[in-house]
mmCIF file with all atom_site columns, C-alpha atoms in Angstrom:
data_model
loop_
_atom_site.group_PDB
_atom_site.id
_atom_site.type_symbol
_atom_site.label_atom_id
_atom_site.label_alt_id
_atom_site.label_comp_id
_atom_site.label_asym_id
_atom_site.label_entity_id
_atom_site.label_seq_id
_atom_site.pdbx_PDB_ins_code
_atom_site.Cartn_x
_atom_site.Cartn_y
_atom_site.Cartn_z
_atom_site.occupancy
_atom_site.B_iso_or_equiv
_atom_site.pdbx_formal_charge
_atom_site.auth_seq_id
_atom_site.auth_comp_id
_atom_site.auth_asym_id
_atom_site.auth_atom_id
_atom_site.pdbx_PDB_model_num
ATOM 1  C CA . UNK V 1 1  ? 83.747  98.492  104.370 1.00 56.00 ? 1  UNK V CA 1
ATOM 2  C CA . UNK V 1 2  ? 80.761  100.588 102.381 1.00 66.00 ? 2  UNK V CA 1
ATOM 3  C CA . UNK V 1 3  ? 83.145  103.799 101.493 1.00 67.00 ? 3  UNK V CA 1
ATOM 4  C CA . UNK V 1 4  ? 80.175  105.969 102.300 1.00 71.00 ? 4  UNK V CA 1
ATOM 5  C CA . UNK V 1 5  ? 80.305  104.127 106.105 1.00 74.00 ? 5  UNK V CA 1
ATOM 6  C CA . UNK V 1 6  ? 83.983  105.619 106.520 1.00 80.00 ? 6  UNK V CA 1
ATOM 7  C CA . UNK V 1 7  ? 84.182  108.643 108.614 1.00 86.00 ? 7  UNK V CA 1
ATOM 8  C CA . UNK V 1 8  ? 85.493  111.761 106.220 1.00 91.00 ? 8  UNK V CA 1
ATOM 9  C CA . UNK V 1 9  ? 88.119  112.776 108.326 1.00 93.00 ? 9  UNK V CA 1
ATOM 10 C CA . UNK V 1 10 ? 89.404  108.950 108.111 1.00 93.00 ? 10 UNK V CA 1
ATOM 11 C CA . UNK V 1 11 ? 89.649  108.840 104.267 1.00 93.00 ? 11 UNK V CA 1
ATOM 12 C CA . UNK V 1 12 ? 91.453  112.813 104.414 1.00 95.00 ? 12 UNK V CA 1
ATOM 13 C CA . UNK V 1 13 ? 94.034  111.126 106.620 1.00 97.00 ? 13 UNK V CA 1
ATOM 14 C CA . UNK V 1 14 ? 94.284  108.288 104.531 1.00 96.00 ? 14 UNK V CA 1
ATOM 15 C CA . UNK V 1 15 ? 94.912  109.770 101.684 1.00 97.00 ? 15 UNK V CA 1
ATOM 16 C CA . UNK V 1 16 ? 97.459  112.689 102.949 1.00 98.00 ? 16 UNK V CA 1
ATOM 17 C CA . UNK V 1 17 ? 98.928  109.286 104.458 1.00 98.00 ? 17 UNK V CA 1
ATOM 18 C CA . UNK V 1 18 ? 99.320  107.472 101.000 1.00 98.00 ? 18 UNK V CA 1
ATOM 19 C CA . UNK V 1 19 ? 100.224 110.641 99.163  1.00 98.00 ? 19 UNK V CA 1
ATOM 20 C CA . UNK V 1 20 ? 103.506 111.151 101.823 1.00 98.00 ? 20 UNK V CA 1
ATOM 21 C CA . UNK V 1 21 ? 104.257 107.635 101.057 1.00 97.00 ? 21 UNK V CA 1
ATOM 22 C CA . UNK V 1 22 ? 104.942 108.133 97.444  1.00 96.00 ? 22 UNK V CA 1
ATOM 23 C CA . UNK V 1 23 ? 105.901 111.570 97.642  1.00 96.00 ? 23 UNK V CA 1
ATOM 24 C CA . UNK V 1 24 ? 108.865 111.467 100.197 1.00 96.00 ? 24 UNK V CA 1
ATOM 25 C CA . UNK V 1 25 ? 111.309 108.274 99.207  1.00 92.00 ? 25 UNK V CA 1
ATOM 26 C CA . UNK V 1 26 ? 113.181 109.479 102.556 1.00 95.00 ? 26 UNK V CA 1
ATOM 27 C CA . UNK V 1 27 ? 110.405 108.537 104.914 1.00 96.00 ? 27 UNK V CA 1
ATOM 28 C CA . UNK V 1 28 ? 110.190 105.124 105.955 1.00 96.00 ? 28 UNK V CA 1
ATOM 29 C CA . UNK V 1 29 ? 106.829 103.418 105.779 1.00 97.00 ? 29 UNK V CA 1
ATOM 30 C CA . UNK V 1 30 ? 106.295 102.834 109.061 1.00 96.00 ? 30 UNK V CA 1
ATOM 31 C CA . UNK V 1 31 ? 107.015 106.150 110.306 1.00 97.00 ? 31 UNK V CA 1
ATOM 32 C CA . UNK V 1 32 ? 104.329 107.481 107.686 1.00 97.00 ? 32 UNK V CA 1
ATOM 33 C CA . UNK V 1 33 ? 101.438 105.244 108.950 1.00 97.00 ? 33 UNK V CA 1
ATOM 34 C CA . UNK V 1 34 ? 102.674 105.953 112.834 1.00 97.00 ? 34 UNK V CA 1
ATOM 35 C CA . UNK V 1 35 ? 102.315 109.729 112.415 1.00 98.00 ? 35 UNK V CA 1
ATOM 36 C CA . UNK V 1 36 ? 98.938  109.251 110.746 1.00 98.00 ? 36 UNK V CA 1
ATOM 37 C CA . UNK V 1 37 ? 97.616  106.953 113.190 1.00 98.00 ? 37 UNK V CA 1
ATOM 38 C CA . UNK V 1 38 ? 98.341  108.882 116.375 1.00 97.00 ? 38 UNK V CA 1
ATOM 39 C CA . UNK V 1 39 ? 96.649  112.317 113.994 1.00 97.00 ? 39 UNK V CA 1
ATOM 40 C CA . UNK V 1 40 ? 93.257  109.745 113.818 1.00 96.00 ? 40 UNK V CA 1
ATOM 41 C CA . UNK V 1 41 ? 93.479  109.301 117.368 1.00 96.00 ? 41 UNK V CA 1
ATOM 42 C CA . UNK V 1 42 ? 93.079  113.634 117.934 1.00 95.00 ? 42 UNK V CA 1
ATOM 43 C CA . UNK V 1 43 ? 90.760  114.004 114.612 1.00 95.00 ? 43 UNK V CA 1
ATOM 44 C CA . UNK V 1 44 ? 88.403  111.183 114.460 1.00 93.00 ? 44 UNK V CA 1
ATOM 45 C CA . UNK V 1 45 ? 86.088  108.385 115.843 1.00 90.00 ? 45 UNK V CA 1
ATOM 46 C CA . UNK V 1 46 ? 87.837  106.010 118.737 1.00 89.00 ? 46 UNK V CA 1
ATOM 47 C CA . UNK V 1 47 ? 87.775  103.088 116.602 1.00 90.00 ? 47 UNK V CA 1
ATOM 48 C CA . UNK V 1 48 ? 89.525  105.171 113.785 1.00 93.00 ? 48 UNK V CA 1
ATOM 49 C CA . UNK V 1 49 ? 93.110  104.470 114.507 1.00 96.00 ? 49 UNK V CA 1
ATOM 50 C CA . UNK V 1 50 ? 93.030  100.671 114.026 1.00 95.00 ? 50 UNK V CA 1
ATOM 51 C CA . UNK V 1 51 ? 91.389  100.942 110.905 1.00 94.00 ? 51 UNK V CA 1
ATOM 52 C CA . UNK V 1 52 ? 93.442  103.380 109.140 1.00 96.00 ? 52 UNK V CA 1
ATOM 53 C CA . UNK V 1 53 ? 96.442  101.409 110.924 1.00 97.00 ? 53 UNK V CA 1
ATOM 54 C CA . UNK V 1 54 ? 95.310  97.971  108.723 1.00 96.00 ? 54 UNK V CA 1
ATOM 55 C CA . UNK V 1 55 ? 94.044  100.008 105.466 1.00 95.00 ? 55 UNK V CA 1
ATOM 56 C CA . UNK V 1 56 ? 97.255  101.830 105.430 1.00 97.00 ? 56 UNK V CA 1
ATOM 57 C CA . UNK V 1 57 ? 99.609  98.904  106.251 1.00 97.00 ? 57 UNK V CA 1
ATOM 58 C CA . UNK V 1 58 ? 97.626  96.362  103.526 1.00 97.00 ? 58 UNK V CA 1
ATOM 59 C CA . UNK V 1 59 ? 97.730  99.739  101.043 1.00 97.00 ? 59 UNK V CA 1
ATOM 60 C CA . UNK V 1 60 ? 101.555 99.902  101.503 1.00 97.00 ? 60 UNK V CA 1
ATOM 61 C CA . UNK V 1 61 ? 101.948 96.346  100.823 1.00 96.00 ? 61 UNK V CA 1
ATOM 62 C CA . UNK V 1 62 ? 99.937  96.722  97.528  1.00 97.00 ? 62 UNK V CA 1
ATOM 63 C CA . UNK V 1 63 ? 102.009 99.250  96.358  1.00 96.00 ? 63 UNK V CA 1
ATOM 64 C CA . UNK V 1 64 ? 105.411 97.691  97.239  1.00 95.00 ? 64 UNK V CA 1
ATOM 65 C CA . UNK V 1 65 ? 104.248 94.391  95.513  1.00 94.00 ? 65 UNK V CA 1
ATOM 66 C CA . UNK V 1 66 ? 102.901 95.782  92.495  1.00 96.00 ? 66 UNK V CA 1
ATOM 67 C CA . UNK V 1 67 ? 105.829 98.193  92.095  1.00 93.00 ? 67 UNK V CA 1
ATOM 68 C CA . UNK V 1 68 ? 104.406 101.418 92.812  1.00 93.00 ? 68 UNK V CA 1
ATOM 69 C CA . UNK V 1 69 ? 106.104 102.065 95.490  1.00 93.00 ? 69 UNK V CA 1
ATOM 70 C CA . UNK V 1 70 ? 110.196 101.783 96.174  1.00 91.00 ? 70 UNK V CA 1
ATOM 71 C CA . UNK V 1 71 ? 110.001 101.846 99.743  1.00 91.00 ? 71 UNK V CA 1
ATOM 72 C CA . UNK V 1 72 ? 111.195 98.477  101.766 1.00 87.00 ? 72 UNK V CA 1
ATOM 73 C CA . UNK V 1 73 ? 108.512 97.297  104.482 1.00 85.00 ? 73 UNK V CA 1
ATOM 74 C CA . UNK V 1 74 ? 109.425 96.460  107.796 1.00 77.00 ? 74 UNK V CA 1
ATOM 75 C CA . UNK V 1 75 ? 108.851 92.812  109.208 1.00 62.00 ? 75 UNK V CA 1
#
């Protein structure tokens, strides 16, 4: 996707969404990009929740494989 294509409120949740995944070692990853999907379905477009569900799931991988992040990921 062309970022400027994204909806703003998308990339906001995204991004509140990535920074709780780093942030709170406590919180397991799927519980972060649950409570940020169900926020896109209130605060953006329809078609918003399954993208942000992919981008953040993909993201979280990324960050677990590269060893940014300490989290373990759900199967």
């Amino acid at each position: 996707w062309d970022f400027s294509r994204l909806a703003y409120m998308d990339v906001i949740i995204m991004q509140i969404a990535i920074a709780e995944m780093v942030t709170f070692p406590s919180i397991p990853i799927a519980v972060t990009i649950n409570e940020y999907v169900e926020l896109s379905k209130y605060y953006s477009t329809p078609r918003s929740a399954a993208y942000i569900n992919g981008m953040l799931d993909a993201i979280a991988h990324h960050l677990v494989n590269t060893g940014r992040l300490f989290k373990t990921l759900e199967k």
